[in-house]
Tab-separated table of C-alpha atoms in Angstrom:
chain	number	residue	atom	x	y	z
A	2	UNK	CA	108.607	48.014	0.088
A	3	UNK	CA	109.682	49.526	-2.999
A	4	UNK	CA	107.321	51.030	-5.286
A	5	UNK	CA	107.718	49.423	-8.840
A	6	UNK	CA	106.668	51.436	-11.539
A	7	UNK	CA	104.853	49.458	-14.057
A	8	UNK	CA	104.947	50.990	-17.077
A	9	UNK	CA	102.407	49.135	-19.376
A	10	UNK	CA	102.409	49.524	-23.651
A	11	UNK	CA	99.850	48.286	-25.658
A	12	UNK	CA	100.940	45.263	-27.579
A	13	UNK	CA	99.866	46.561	-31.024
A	14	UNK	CA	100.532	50.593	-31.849
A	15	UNK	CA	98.385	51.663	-34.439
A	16	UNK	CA	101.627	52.039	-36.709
A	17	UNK	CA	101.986	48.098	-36.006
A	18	UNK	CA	98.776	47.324	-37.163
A	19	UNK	CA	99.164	49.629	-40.457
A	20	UNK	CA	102.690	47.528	-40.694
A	21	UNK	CA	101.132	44.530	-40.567
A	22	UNK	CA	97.996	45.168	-42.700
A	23	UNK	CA	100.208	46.718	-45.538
A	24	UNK	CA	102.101	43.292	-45.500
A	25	UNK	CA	99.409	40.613	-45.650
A	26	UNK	CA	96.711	43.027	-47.749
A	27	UNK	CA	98.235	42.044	-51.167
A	28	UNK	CA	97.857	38.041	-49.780
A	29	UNK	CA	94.458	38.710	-48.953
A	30	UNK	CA	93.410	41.151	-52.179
A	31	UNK	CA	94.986	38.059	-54.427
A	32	UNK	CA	92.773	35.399	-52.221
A	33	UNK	CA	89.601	37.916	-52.734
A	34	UNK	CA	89.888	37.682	-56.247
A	35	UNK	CA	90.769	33.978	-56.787
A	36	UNK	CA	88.103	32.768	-54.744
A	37	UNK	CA	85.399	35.440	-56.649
A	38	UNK	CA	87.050	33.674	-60.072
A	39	UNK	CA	86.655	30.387	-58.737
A	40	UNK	CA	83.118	30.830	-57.744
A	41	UNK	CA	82.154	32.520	-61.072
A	42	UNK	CA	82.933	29.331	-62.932
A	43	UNK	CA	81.834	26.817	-60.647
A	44	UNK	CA	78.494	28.642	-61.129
A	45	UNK	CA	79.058	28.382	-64.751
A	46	UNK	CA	80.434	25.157	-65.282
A	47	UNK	CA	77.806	23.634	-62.951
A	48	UNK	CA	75.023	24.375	-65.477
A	49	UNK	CA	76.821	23.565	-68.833
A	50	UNK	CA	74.907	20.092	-68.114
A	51	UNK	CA	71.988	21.754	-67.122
A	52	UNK	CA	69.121	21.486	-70.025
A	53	UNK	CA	68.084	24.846	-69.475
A	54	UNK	CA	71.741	25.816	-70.863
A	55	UNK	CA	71.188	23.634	-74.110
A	56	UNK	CA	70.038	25.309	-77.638
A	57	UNK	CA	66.447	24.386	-78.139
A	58	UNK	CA	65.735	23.903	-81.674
A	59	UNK	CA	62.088	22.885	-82.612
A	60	UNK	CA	61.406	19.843	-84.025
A	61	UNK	CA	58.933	17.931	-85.139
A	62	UNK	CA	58.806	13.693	-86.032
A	63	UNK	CA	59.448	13.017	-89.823
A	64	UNK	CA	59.529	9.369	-91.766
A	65	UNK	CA	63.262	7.508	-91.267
A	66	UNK	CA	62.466	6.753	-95.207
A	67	UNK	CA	61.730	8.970	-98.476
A	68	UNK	CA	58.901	7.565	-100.420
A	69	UNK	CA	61.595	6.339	-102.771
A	70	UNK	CA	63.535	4.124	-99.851
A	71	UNK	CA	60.101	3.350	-98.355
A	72	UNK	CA	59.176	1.226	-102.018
A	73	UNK	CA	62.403	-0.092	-102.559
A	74	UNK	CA	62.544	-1.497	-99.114
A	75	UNK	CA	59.140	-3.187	-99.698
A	76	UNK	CA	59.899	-4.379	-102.674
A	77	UNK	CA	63.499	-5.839	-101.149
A	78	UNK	CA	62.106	-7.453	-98.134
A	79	UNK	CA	59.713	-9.574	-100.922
A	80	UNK	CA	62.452	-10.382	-103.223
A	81	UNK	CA	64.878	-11.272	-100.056
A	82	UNK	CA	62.366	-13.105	-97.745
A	83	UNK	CA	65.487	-15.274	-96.642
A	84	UNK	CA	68.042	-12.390	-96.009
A	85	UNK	CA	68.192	-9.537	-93.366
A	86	UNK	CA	67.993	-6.147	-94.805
A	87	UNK	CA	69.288	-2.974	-92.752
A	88	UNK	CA	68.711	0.834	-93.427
A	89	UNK	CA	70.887	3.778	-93.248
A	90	UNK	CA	74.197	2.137	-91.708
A	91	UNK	CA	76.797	3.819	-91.244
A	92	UNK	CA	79.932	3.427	-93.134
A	93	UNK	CA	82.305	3.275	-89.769
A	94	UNK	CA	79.764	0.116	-88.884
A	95	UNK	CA	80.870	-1.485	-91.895
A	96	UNK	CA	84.745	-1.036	-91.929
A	97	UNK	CA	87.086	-0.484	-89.677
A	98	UNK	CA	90.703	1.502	-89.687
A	99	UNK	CA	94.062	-0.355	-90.040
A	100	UNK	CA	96.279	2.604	-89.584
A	101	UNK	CA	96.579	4.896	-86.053
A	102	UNK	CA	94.910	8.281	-87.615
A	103	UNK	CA	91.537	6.717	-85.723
A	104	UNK	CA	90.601	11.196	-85.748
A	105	UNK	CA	91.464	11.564	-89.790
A	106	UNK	CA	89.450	8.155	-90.138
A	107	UNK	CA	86.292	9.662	-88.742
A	108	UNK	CA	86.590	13.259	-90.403
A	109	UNK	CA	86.495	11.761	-93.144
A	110	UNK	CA	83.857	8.739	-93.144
A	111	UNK	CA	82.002	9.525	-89.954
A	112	UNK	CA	79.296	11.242	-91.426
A	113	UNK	CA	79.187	8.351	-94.452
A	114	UNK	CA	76.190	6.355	-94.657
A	115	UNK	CA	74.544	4.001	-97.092
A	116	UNK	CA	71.002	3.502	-98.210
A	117	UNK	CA	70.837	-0.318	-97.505
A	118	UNK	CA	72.984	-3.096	-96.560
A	119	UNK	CA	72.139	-6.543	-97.291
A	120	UNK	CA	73.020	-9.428	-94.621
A	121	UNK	CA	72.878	-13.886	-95.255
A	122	UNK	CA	71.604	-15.377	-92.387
A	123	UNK	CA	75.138	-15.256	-90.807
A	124	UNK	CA	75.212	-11.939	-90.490
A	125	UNK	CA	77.651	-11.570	-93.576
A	126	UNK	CA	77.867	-8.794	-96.187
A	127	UNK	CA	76.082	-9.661	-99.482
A	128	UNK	CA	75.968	-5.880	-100.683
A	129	UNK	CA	75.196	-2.429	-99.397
A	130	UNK	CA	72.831	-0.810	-101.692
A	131	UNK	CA	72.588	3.318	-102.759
A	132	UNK	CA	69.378	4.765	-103.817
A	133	UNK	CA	70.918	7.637	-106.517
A	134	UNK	CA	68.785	10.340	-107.159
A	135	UNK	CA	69.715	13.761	-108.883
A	136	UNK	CA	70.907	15.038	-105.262
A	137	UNK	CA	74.136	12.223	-106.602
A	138	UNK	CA	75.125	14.390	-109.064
A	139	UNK	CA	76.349	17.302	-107.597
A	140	UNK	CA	78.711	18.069	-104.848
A	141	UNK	CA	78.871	17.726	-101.755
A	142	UNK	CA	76.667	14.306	-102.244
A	143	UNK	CA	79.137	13.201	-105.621
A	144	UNK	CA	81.948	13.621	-103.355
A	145	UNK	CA	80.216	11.222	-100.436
A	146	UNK	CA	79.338	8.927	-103.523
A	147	UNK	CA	83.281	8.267	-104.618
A	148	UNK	CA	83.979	8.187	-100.745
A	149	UNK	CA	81.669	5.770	-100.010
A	150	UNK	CA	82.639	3.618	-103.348
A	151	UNK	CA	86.237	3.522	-102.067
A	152	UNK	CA	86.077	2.832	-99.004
A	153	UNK	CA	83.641	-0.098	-99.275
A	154	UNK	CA	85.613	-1.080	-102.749
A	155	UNK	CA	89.003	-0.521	-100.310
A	156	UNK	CA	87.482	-3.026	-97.381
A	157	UNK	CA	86.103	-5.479	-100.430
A	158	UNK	CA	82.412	-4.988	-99.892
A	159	UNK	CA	80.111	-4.818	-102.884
A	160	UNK	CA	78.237	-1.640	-103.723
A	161	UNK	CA	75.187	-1.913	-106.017
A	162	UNK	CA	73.887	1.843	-107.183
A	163	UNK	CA	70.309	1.874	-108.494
A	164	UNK	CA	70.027	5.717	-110.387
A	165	UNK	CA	66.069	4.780	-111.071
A	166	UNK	CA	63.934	1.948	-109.053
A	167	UNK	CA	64.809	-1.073	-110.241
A	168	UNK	CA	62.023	-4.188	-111.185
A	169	UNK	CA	62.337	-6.881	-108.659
A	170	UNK	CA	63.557	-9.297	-110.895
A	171	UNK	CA	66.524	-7.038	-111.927
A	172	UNK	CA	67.560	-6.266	-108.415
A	173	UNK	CA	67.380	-10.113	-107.558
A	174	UNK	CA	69.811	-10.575	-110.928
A	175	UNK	CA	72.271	-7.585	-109.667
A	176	UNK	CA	72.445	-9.600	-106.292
A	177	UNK	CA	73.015	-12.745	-107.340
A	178	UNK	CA	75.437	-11.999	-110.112
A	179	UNK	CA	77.943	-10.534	-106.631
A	180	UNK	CA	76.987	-13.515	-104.790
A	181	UNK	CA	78.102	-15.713	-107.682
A	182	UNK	CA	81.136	-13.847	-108.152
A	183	UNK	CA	84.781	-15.318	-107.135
A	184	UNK	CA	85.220	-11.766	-105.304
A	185	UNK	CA	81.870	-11.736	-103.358
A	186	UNK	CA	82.873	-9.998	-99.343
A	187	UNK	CA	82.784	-12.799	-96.675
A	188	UNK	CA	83.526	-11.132	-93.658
């Protein structure tokens, strides 16, 4: 028999595993980092909803009304037994946006409210009402004032000011003289 030399080399030289770890290191550096980024803001994204993660202001209950809005609305309710009378409504509850600029729509009159709006039976518009005080006179509240006017003017909707608390009988006239009127808001 002949005598075969086996001559046996290990599969991977120390050079070849070098080779091979300089050519994948830069795959496996990048794959290091990524993941480290993409568990850094899955930690922080998972407790943006978290209410630990929220400012905490304190606060305390107040009155929806000033003593003002509290009398008129007292007195209203007694001189309109018969109608529905609302508080603080919005303006974009009252009129709506014809044109596409929905975002220019609600910069401007999304922060727009009025003191009282005054409802028939139906559900219909009679007037909205505004409480003016000496806050009305000066900006930025003047500027919300000719806002408001336009807009509800703009839409057709009747807005009755009051600068001092009117007598019931006078705020029962003011009403009645828009309700009478050929231009009274249906909607």
């Amino acid at each position: 028999m002949e005598n075969i030399e086996v001559i046996s080399k290990p599969l991977l030289t120390p050079m070849a595993i070098f080779a091979i770890f300089k050519a994948v290191a830069p795959f496996f550096l990048f794959m290091l980092i990524f993941g480290g980024v993409a568990l850094f803001f899955k930690h922080k994204l998972g407790k943006l909803g978290k209410s630990e993660n929220r400012r905490h202001f304190e606060v305390k209950p107040c009155l929806p009304f000033t003593e003002r809005e509290q009398e008129f609305y007292s007195m209203a309710k007694q001189v309109f037994q018969n109608e529905i009378l609302l508080s603080q409504v919005d303006i974009k509850r009252l009129v709506k946006c014809q044109s596409g600029n929905n975002r220019a729509y609600m910069d401007t009159i999304g922060q727009l409210s009025v003191d009282f709006v005054l409802l028939n039976k139906e559900f219909q518009i009679i007037t909205c009402i505004e409480l003016d005080d000496s806050t009305h006179d000066v900006e930025p509240t003047l500027s919300n004032d000719k806002n408001k006017s336009f807009y509800l003017d703009q839409a057709g909707i009747p807005l009755t000011r009051f600068s001092k608390m009117p007598k019931p009988e006078d705020l029962k006239k003011r009403v009645e003289a828009i309700t009478k009127s050929p231009t009274s808001f249906q909607s």
